[in-house]
Amino acid sequence: MTAVAAPEKAGSRGVAPTQGLRKPRRYGRILLYVALVLGAIPTLLPFVWLVRSALMQDAQMFVSPPEWIPSPFQWSNFGEALTSQPFGRYFVNTLVIAVISVLGTVLTCSVAAFSFSRLRWRGRDVVFALLLSGVMLPYAVTLIPTFVMWQELGALDTIAPLTVPSWFAGAGGGVFNIFLLRQFFLTIPFELDEAAYIDGASPWRVFWTIVMPLSKPAIIVVTIFTFIGTWNDFLGPLLYLQSEENYTLSLGLASFQSMYLTQWGYLMAASAAVIAPIIALFFFLQRYFIEGVTLTGIKN
Amino acid sequence: MRRLETRWGILMALPAILGFLIFTIGPMAASAFFSFTDWTIGASPSFIGLDNYTAMVGDELFWKSLTATTYYTLGSVPLVLIVSFAVAMLLNQKVRGLSAWRTIFYLPTLVPAIANVVLWIWIFNPDFGLLNSLLRQGGLPDSQWIYGESTAVPSLIIMSTWGFGNTMVIFLAGLQGVPRHLYEAVSIDGGGAWRRFWHVTLPMMTPTIFYNLVVGVVGTFQVFNQAYVMTEGGPNHATLFYVYYLFRKAFTESEMGYASALAWTLFMIIMVVTFLMFRNARRWVYYEMAGAR
């Protein structure tokens, strides 16, 4: 019983104990872990299936009942899949779009959030409320005119439609970032600004040297979510990018899928290669991920 | 200082304001206008009043897409809510290795949409896919999954449940915010686990449930990738989801006017549904402030 009631190990984030008023009975604990394992199996099974298929020869893949351990390990699936189409190029394209979008979003959203939280000007709150109301709009409504606009500007098949909006506070979903940053900025003591203004600092200086350095957690959250959002975006690249050399990973994978319909080894290898960077990123920044999702949920 | 503050204030908000005008208000007004026109790309739009909207009434595929989308929403949202709430409840016990468990359940939400779709095409493969292999090993009959007219939408609902991690993390945060003294009060009155759940956890969680419900409904109403990559709306239009139908009208059949009308109809549907959910919320969502009245 003592082992069961032991406090959590350092490193996992603490939870407020809620149901632990009476010491739960042993079979209750066992049941709990059984339930968790039962939940984890279907959650992880698709990943196992993905990896096992990515490393298998076709012949073994079509055996019934299914085999789980590749023999031999067909590492060449990765090589074949990733060189049959220029996935390296897609990777770079995606990275370029994601980095430009993250820079634009973080910069313009935090500047706006600063204005909406720490500068007083007439009409400020009305403007902010108006911007927020845009969150409700389904993307389908703006899709067609926006497409036509970029077409008229001759910007189809360039990264402009996928990156320029982020330099205007990200359009659509960007409002949410402003909201998140604003909430965070409001928790920083206003005395800091006042002291700086007395020393003759400009609002920009206050923003850049005081507020931004103190807001790293919020900025990291916005960075992560913008990065993932653009990295995983499919509809945007599908609409705007036409020539293969400009494809992103998502677009490349979709076209790869339509070409290699039944080459499951290659398809799974390519998918695994597309998934891996995001999962790696997650393990480095895990704390911020969960914090970010939590922040988004608590906003109401 | 005052004038300086105003000047800086507007200047710093300017990118956001311009972005709102250029990428939200402008396109919104434009698509409202286009929805009253007959317009194919290349030609100039001609005004036809409400014709697009009245045409929808007689458009069999419009109704089909609305039904398919509603079916998907009604299946996916409750399932995701229940699964993520249940797992969050489990993780809210004093679980050892919480962060490891949380990571496991969160992992699927990280999979990029297209990789997710490609993986599930393989899982649903009727001949050698994971699900039919399991069914056969269990001595059960095969299913056609996304390739059968009646099983296509349920298959996509199952697939959507895999991504319950985001919702779960939000539930978990909510559960950790339930004040401890309320549980103590129930225990002092001799209440057991069931009463703690029914009289404390559930009522205190209603705002979080409501938030996840609204986000879920609005999100599932706009499902697109699965229909585009996995099923192309088939078989026999079973998965002709609304936004996919709209996309096809706009960018395959080039009926921009009609597609704009579809977009505005979707907007209105989402507004009405959201409004109804909020109105209904007063009956079951508990807010601490409102409780004090």
XYZ file of C-alpha atoms in Angstrom:
593
model
C 0.000 0.000 0.000
C 2.824 2.381 0.775
C 4.285 1.948 -2.665
C 0.963 2.858 -4.212
C 0.541 5.972 -2.128
C 4.098 7.173 -2.760
C 4.275 10.772 -3.961
C 4.907 11.411 -7.608
C 8.425 11.331 -8.846
C 10.108 14.641 -9.474
C 9.854 15.574 -13.094
C 6.236 14.736 -13.602
C 4.140 17.739 -12.888
C 2.278 17.693 -9.640
C -1.432 17.106 -9.560
C -3.729 18.327 -6.870
C -4.834 15.146 -5.198
C -8.567 15.215 -5.369
C -10.015 11.841 -4.750
C -7.479 10.616 -2.286
C -9.258 11.394 0.939
C -9.626 7.821 1.980
C -6.873 5.496 1.026
C -8.179 3.763 -2.050
C -8.265 0.030 -1.743
C -5.671 -2.028 -3.497
C -7.984 -3.543 -6.080
C -9.158 -0.055 -6.987
C -5.596 0.919 -7.803
C -5.062 -2.207 -9.848
C -8.287 -1.531 -11.726
C -7.094 2.003 -12.435
C -3.862 0.844 -14.041
C -5.661 -1.896 -15.943
C -8.008 0.741 -17.353
C -5.096 2.980 -18.306
C -3.298 0.145 -20.067
C -6.511 -0.820 -21.855
C -6.802 2.774 -23.038
C -3.168 2.998 -24.048
C -3.279 -0.086 -26.272
C -5.662 1.257 -28.941
C -3.929 4.640 -28.686
C -0.507 3.216 -29.448
C -1.530 0.414 -31.794
C -1.731 2.625 -34.920
C 1.836 3.813 -34.224
C 3.039 0.247 -33.886
C 1.256 -0.631 -37.111
C 2.868 2.370 -38.813
C 6.405 1.536 -37.757
C 6.066 -2.181 -38.390
C 4.695 -1.562 -41.886
C 7.379 1.010 -42.644
C 10.062 -1.579 -41.932
C 8.513 -4.598 -43.628
C 8.892 -6.269 -46.986
C 5.715 -6.433 -49.027
C 5.657 -10.211 -48.925
C 5.592 -10.302 -45.157
C 3.077 -7.476 -44.934
C 0.404 -9.500 -46.708
C 0.696 -12.573 -44.502
C -2.373 -13.622 -42.582
C -2.588 -13.611 -39.594
C -0.516 -10.421 -39.505
C 3.053 -10.521 -38.267
C 4.309 -7.802 -35.989
C 8.079 -8.079 -36.117
C 9.634 -7.250 -39.493
C 12.018 -9.908 -40.704
C 14.228 -8.814 -42.245
C 14.076 -5.143 -41.286
C 13.542 -3.379 -44.572
C 15.320 -0.105 -43.832
C 15.543 0.565 -47.545
C 11.822 1.456 -47.541
C 12.840 4.801 -46.085
C 15.538 5.384 -48.651
C 13.311 4.396 -51.555
C 10.321 6.413 -50.386
C 12.232 9.547 -49.514
C 14.193 9.672 -52.744
C 11.387 8.716 -55.127
C 10.073 12.210 -54.547
C 12.127 15.217 -53.437
C 11.027 15.042 -49.808
C 14.161 16.923 -48.792
C 12.983 19.820 -50.877
C 9.452 19.581 -49.445
C 10.975 19.627 -45.991
C 12.889 22.827 -46.739
C 9.804 24.428 -48.351
C 7.696 23.593 -45.315
C 10.358 24.856 -42.958
C 10.684 28.163 -44.829
C 6.918 28.743 -44.734
C 6.701 27.751 -41.074
C 9.602 29.960 -39.973
C 8.365 33.029 -41.863
C 4.866 32.486 -40.471
C 6.079 32.031 -36.913
C 8.209 35.193 -37.070
C 5.358 37.231 -38.502
C 2.761 35.896 -36.123
C 4.847 36.275 -32.984
C 5.980 39.780 -33.875
C 2.715 41.306 -35.082
C 0.533 39.514 -32.538
C 2.656 40.512 -29.572
C 2.898 44.099 -30.770
C -0.891 44.193 -31.064
C -1.341 42.453 -27.720
C 0.926 45.069 -26.146
C -1.187 47.827 -27.619
C -4.425 46.191 -26.469
C -3.191 45.561 -22.941
C -0.725 48.252 -21.940
C -1.402 51.355 -24.020
C -4.538 53.411 -23.592
C -6.164 54.822 -26.658
C -9.701 55.723 -27.577
C -11.663 52.873 -29.117
C -9.117 50.276 -28.089
C -11.517 47.854 -26.440
C -14.080 48.148 -29.219
C -11.429 47.327 -31.817
C -10.231 44.380 -29.766
C -13.758 43.019 -29.363
C -14.290 43.335 -33.115
C -11.101 41.405 -33.847
C -12.135 38.696 -31.386
C -15.528 38.281 -33.045
C -13.672 37.017 -36.121
C -12.850 33.770 -34.298
C -16.342 32.450 -34.948
C -16.039 32.740 -38.710
C -15.651 29.407 -40.554
C -12.648 29.493 -42.850
C -14.886 28.467 -45.746
C -16.434 31.941 -45.840
C -13.211 33.791 -46.625
C -11.673 30.977 -48.677
C -12.944 31.894 -52.143
C -12.464 35.693 -52.142
C -9.015 35.289 -50.598
C -8.080 32.829 -53.313
C -9.372 35.162 -56.015
C -7.451 38.048 -54.469
C -4.140 36.173 -54.591
C -4.923 35.054 -58.100
C -5.519 38.650 -59.201
C -2.232 39.628 -57.586
C -0.479 36.916 -59.584
C 0.724 35.265 -56.394
C -0.496 31.721 -57.058
C 2.221 29.099 -56.746
C 4.282 31.358 -54.481
C 4.565 31.226 -50.717
C 3.017 34.704 -50.390
C -0.568 33.531 -49.722
C 0.745 31.166 -47.060
C 3.041 33.606 -45.286
C 1.930 37.207 -45.828
C -1.237 36.915 -43.673
C 0.905 35.953 -40.696
C 2.621 39.345 -40.900
C -0.791 40.874 -40.371
C -1.265 39.130 -37.037
C -1.875 35.791 -38.698
C -5.388 36.505 -39.992
C -8.202 34.233 -38.741
C -6.590 32.158 -36.035
C -4.137 34.937 -35.266
C -6.702 36.748 -33.164
C -6.507 33.940 -30.713
C -2.761 34.448 -30.352
C -3.324 38.121 -29.616
C -5.827 37.123 -26.968
C -3.426 34.671 -25.371
C -0.511 37.106 -25.339
C -2.694 39.925 -24.057
C -3.843 37.771 -21.137
C -0.227 37.100 -20.303
C 0.894 40.725 -20.665
C -1.831 41.791 -18.242
C -0.132 39.803 -15.496
C 3.112 41.820 -15.740
C 3.233 44.679 -13.180
C 2.429 48.029 -14.764
C 4.883 49.814 -12.457
C 7.667 48.538 -14.696
C 6.279 50.465 -17.665
C 5.699 53.616 -15.619
C 9.245 53.636 -14.302
C 10.590 53.244 -17.817
C 8.386 56.039 -19.172
C 9.644 58.368 -16.435
C 13.148 57.588 -17.652
C 12.022 58.743 -21.091
C 11.582 55.347 -22.752
C 9.299 55.010 -25.778
C 6.436 52.476 -25.839
C 8.440 50.402 -28.300
C 11.346 50.271 -25.857
C 9.050 49.223 -23.046
C 7.599 46.518 -25.274
C 10.921 45.221 -26.501
C 13.100 45.466 -23.396
C 10.583 44.895 -20.587
C 7.428 43.102 -21.664
C 8.821 40.718 -24.257
C 11.673 39.306 -22.142
C 9.191 38.661 -19.325
C 6.741 36.862 -21.609
C 8.836 33.977 -22.841
C 6.382 31.212 -21.822
C 3.507 32.802 -23.735
C 5.703 33.491 -26.749
C 6.915 29.911 -26.799
C 3.315 28.674 -26.727
C 2.351 30.904 -29.656
C 5.494 29.835 -31.506
C 4.761 26.143 -31.046
C 1.152 26.340 -32.102
C 1.831 28.537 -35.112
C 4.668 26.256 -36.148
C 2.558 23.113 -35.858
C -0.375 24.823 -37.554
C 1.632 25.814 -40.620
C 3.664 22.600 -40.624
C 0.497 20.494 -40.734
C -1.582 22.769 -42.955
C -2.962 20.971 -45.984
C -5.748 23.076 -47.485
C -3.585 26.204 -47.823
C -0.759 24.564 -49.808
C -3.347 22.530 -51.748
C -5.014 25.721 -52.945
C -2.003 27.879 -53.588
C 0.951 25.701 -54.556
C 0.852 24.069 -57.964
C 4.297 23.147 -59.203
C 5.851 20.175 -57.547
C 9.066 21.971 -56.638
C 7.070 24.238 -54.312
C 5.205 21.461 -52.484
C 5.165 21.221 -48.722
C 5.524 17.916 -46.873
C 1.760 17.526 -46.491
C 1.154 18.167 -50.147
C 4.044 15.932 -51.143
C 2.765 13.112 -48.972
C -0.740 13.432 -50.432
C 0.571 13.260 -53.989
C 2.898 10.415 -53.023
C -0.114 8.577 -51.633
C -2.071 8.973 -54.870
C 0.890 7.622 -56.863
C 1.919 4.691 -54.704
C -1.588 3.589 -53.745
C -0.664 0.071 -52.708
C 3.019 0.404 -51.853
C 2.312 0.299 -48.162
C 5.925 -0.058 -47.099
C 6.880 3.143 -48.909
C 3.748 4.983 -47.844
C 4.259 4.161 -44.191
C 7.960 5.004 -44.361
C 7.146 8.403 -45.870
C 4.402 9.007 -43.289
C 6.709 8.053 -40.445
C 9.314 10.465 -41.792
C 6.733 13.265 -41.872
C 5.516 12.496 -38.355
C 8.936 12.110 -36.737
C 10.064 15.774 -36.646
C 6.872 16.884 -34.907
C 7.108 14.138 -32.311
C 10.768 15.012 -31.730
C 9.794 18.647 -31.274
C 7.155 17.583 -28.798
C 9.604 15.690 -26.631
C 11.873 18.724 -26.437
C 9.102 21.172 -25.617
C 6.616 18.897 -23.888
C 5.922 21.169 -20.952
C 4.985 24.080 -23.193
C 2.722 21.954 -25.371
C 0.564 20.835 -22.488
C 0.633 24.298 -20.945
C -0.449 25.752 -24.258
C -3.398 23.424 -24.723
C -4.381 24.065 -21.146
C -4.224 27.820 -21.715
C -6.446 27.516 -24.758
C -9.000 25.585 -22.753
C -9.057 27.889 -19.793
C -9.693 31.007 -21.865
C -13.425 30.752 -21.347
C 2.372 61.270 -23.080
C -1.301 60.810 -23.775
C -0.973 61.689 -27.458
C 2.184 59.683 -27.762
C 0.407 56.691 -26.251
C -2.483 56.993 -28.695
C -0.143 57.261 -31.631
C 1.893 54.229 -30.579
C -1.215 52.344 -29.587
C -2.763 52.622 -33.032
C 0.546 52.069 -34.791
C 1.216 48.845 -32.918
C -2.289 47.516 -33.430
C -2.180 48.477 -37.101
C -0.939 45.164 -38.557
C -3.711 43.345 -36.732
C -6.352 45.873 -37.769
C -5.213 45.857 -41.403
C -5.069 42.057 -41.377
C -8.611 41.948 -40.050
C -9.818 44.280 -42.801
C -7.870 42.580 -45.611
C -8.234 38.926 -44.641
C -11.528 38.818 -42.746
C -13.891 41.736 -43.347
C -12.998 42.226 -47.019
C -13.344 38.561 -48.029
C -16.473 38.252 -45.899
C -18.161 41.109 -47.710
C -16.904 39.810 -51.052
C -18.200 36.295 -50.483
C -21.549 37.676 -49.320
C -21.731 39.580 -52.597
C -20.555 36.605 -54.695
C -23.203 34.428 -53.099
C -25.814 36.513 -54.956
C -24.101 36.061 -58.311
C -23.636 33.480 -61.010
C -19.892 33.408 -61.369
C -17.273 31.154 -62.856
C -13.611 32.105 -62.658
C -12.544 34.112 -65.681
C -16.026 35.424 -66.426
C -17.479 38.408 -64.601
C -20.086 37.734 -61.932
C -23.699 38.450 -62.865
C -26.203 39.293 -60.172
C -28.932 36.672 -59.736
C -30.408 37.602 -56.371
C -31.290 34.687 -54.148
C -31.126 32.086 -56.912
C -28.077 30.308 -55.438
C -29.839 29.938 -52.124
C -33.073 28.693 -53.631
C -31.098 26.308 -55.856
C -29.688 24.738 -52.707
C -33.136 23.624 -51.612
C -33.412 21.448 -54.697
C -29.770 20.349 -54.659
C -29.748 16.727 -53.590
C -26.000 16.771 -52.939
C -26.323 19.789 -50.676
C -28.719 17.850 -48.448
C -26.534 14.788 -48.692
C -23.500 16.793 -47.554
C -25.442 18.364 -44.708
C -26.632 14.955 -43.539
C -23.185 13.384 -43.786
C -21.609 16.248 -41.856
C -24.283 16.207 -39.158
C -23.921 12.440 -38.833
C -20.177 12.833 -38.422
C -20.563 15.608 -35.837
C -23.213 13.754 -33.825
C -21.032 10.656 -33.760
C -17.617 12.156 -33.251
C -18.235 14.910 -30.699
C -19.980 12.848 -27.970
C -17.565 9.963 -28.438
C -14.503 12.200 -28.154
C -16.006 13.978 -25.135
C -16.771 10.738 -23.311
C -13.446 9.066 -24.056
C -11.378 12.117 -23.188
C -13.365 12.787 -20.017
C -12.996 9.181 -18.890
C -9.250 9.117 -19.508
C -8.845 12.522 -17.828
C -10.707 11.142 -14.785
C -8.308 8.191 -14.662
C -5.275 10.445 -14.913
C -6.644 12.704 -12.210
C -6.329 9.921 -9.654
C -2.951 9.814 -8.039
C -1.408 8.054 -11.018
C 2.246 7.218 -11.037
C 4.119 8.483 -14.075
C 1.403 10.961 -14.963
C 3.448 12.772 -17.595
C 4.281 9.505 -19.367
C 0.596 8.512 -19.516
C -0.391 11.959 -20.641
C 2.214 11.828 -23.393
C 0.913 8.478 -24.627
C -2.643 9.735 -24.904
C -1.555 13.059 -26.407
C 0.714 11.559 -29.065
C -1.930 10.941 -31.780
C -2.904 14.630 -31.877
C 0.632 15.444 -33.013
C 0.396 13.422 -36.206
C 0.129 15.820 -39.166
C -3.322 15.639 -40.763
C -2.173 14.094 -44.038
C 0.134 11.544 -42.443
C -2.796 10.661 -40.197
C -5.044 10.174 -43.204
C -2.495 8.025 -45.064
C -1.926 5.876 -41.980
C -5.647 5.287 -41.510
C -6.194 4.391 -45.155
C -3.821 1.528 -44.471
C -5.455 0.676 -41.139
C -8.854 0.543 -42.879
C -7.563 -1.508 -45.815
C -10.130 -4.318 -46.233
C -7.582 -6.948 -47.307
C -4.499 -6.451 -45.172
C -5.359 -3.532 -42.869
C -4.959 -3.559 -39.112
C -8.647 -3.560 -38.238
C -9.738 -6.393 -40.480
C -6.694 -8.421 -39.426
C -7.773 -8.025 -35.812
C -11.383 -8.868 -36.629
C -10.335 -12.021 -38.436
C -8.106 -13.111 -35.583
C -11.043 -12.636 -33.262
C -13.165 -14.775 -35.568
C -15.368 -11.836 -36.516
C -16.580 -10.917 -40.014
C -14.668 -8.311 -42.047
C -15.875 -4.790 -42.578
C -15.525 -2.627 -45.660
C -14.721 0.365 -43.395
C -14.298 3.547 -45.465
C -15.121 1.624 -48.641
C -18.644 0.679 -47.598
C -21.495 3.130 -47.926
C -22.932 2.492 -44.485
C -19.615 2.029 -42.676
C -17.695 4.991 -44.147
C -18.839 7.701 -41.738
C -18.652 5.464 -38.630
C -15.094 4.571 -39.696
C -14.128 8.229 -39.856
C -15.755 8.756 -36.465
C -13.579 5.991 -35.003
C -10.576 7.608 -36.627
C -11.465 11.005 -35.137
C -11.636 9.494 -31.667
C -7.947 8.640 -31.911
C -7.178 12.365 -31.676
C -8.847 12.913 -28.308
C -5.633 14.153 -26.650
C -6.279 17.887 -26.863
C -9.722 17.583 -25.355
C -8.347 15.286 -22.657
C -5.629 17.740 -21.617
C -8.229 20.487 -21.264
C -10.456 18.207 -19.167
C -7.492 17.268 -17.021
C -6.706 20.931 -16.365
C -10.359 21.463 -15.442
C -10.412 18.492 -13.087
C -7.311 19.733 -11.307
C -9.070 23.032 -10.741
C -12.016 21.519 -8.850
C -11.706 22.797 -5.247
C -10.704 20.058 -2.871
C -12.913 21.189 -0.017
C -15.999 20.251 -2.028
C -14.879 16.625 -2.106
C -14.155 16.788 1.593
C -17.641 18.103 2.241
C -19.194 15.145 0.434
C -16.985 12.715 2.310
C -17.893 14.227 5.649
C -21.534 13.702 4.739
C -20.679 10.075 4.141
C -20.809 10.195 0.367
C -18.749 7.743 -1.664
C -16.942 7.942 -4.958
C -20.140 7.943 -6.990
C -21.627 10.877 -5.053
C -18.356 12.772 -5.298
C -18.477 12.326 -9.037
C -22.171 13.091 -9.440
C -22.474 16.012 -7.039
C -19.055 17.655 -7.319
C -16.972 16.607 -10.307
C -19.670 16.653 -12.941
C -21.327 19.970 -11.981
C -17.958 21.685 -11.535
C -16.818 20.404 -14.917
C -19.830 21.606 -16.898
C -18.113 24.828 -18.100
C -15.181 22.786 -19.425
C -17.520 20.234 -20.999
C -19.436 23.060 -22.610
C -16.261 24.642 -23.995
C -15.103 21.341 -25.476
C -18.577 20.719 -26.872
C -18.726 24.040 -28.713
C -15.162 23.758 -30.038
C -15.855 20.163 -31.090
C -19.071 20.922 -32.935
C -17.661 23.950 -34.758
C -14.542 21.952 -35.683
C -16.234 18.777 -36.899
C -18.660 20.790 -39.002
C -15.654 21.892 -41.048
C -14.081 18.469 -41.605
C -12.321 18.309 -44.963
C -9.068 16.319 -45.259
C -10.578 12.870 -44.725
C -13.102 13.383 -47.502
C -10.544 14.894 -49.853
C -7.763 12.342 -49.471
C -9.420 9.171 -48.169
C -12.823 8.821 -49.725
C -13.286 11.611 -52.271
C -16.720 12.018 -50.788
C -17.702 8.430 -51.528
C -18.798 5.748 -51.607
C -21.999 6.995 -53.188
C -21.571 10.407 -51.510
C -21.668 8.857 -48.039
C -18.782 11.069 -46.887
C -19.536 14.113 -48.995
C -18.758 16.459 -46.111
C -19.971 20.023 -46.381
C -16.667 21.843 -46.794
C -15.464 19.188 -49.230
C -18.605 19.682 -51.324
C -18.040 23.423 -51.192
C -14.408 22.970 -52.227
C -15.443 20.806 -55.148
C -18.054 23.309 -56.303
C -15.553 26.158 -56.100
C -12.322 24.678 -57.369
C -13.352 21.704 -59.490
C -16.614 22.862 -61.000
C -15.624 26.531 -60.745
C -19.076 27.561 -59.517
C -17.757 30.329 -57.294
C -21.120 32.000 -56.773
C -22.853 28.845 -55.625
C -19.883 27.875 -53.451
C -19.998 31.285 -51.760
C -23.670 30.747 -51.009
C -22.756 27.355 -49.519
C -20.120 29.066 -47.363
C -22.570 31.615 -46.009
C -25.152 28.940 -45.350
C -22.534 27.013 -43.342
C -21.726 30.178 -41.419
C -25.400 30.677 -40.595
C -25.849 27.048 -39.589
C -22.853 27.253 -37.256
C -24.141 30.526 -35.794
C -27.585 29.071 -35.131
C -26.207 25.860 -33.637
C -23.787 27.795 -31.429
C -26.570 30.145 -30.352
C -28.804 27.202 -29.442
C -25.989 25.572 -27.489
C -25.379 28.764 -25.537
C -29.083 29.226 -24.820
C -29.396 25.655 -23.717
C -26.226 25.986 -21.630
C -28.030 28.033 -18.978
C -29.909 24.913 -18.020
C -26.915 22.710 -17.351
C -23.689 24.685 -17.220
C -22.710 25.744 -13.746
C -20.891 29.032 -13.333
C -19.741 29.998 -9.904
C -20.783 33.604 -10.447
C -24.240 32.735 -11.697
C -24.660 30.364 -8.765
C -24.444 33.267 -6.332
C -27.444 35.104 -7.678
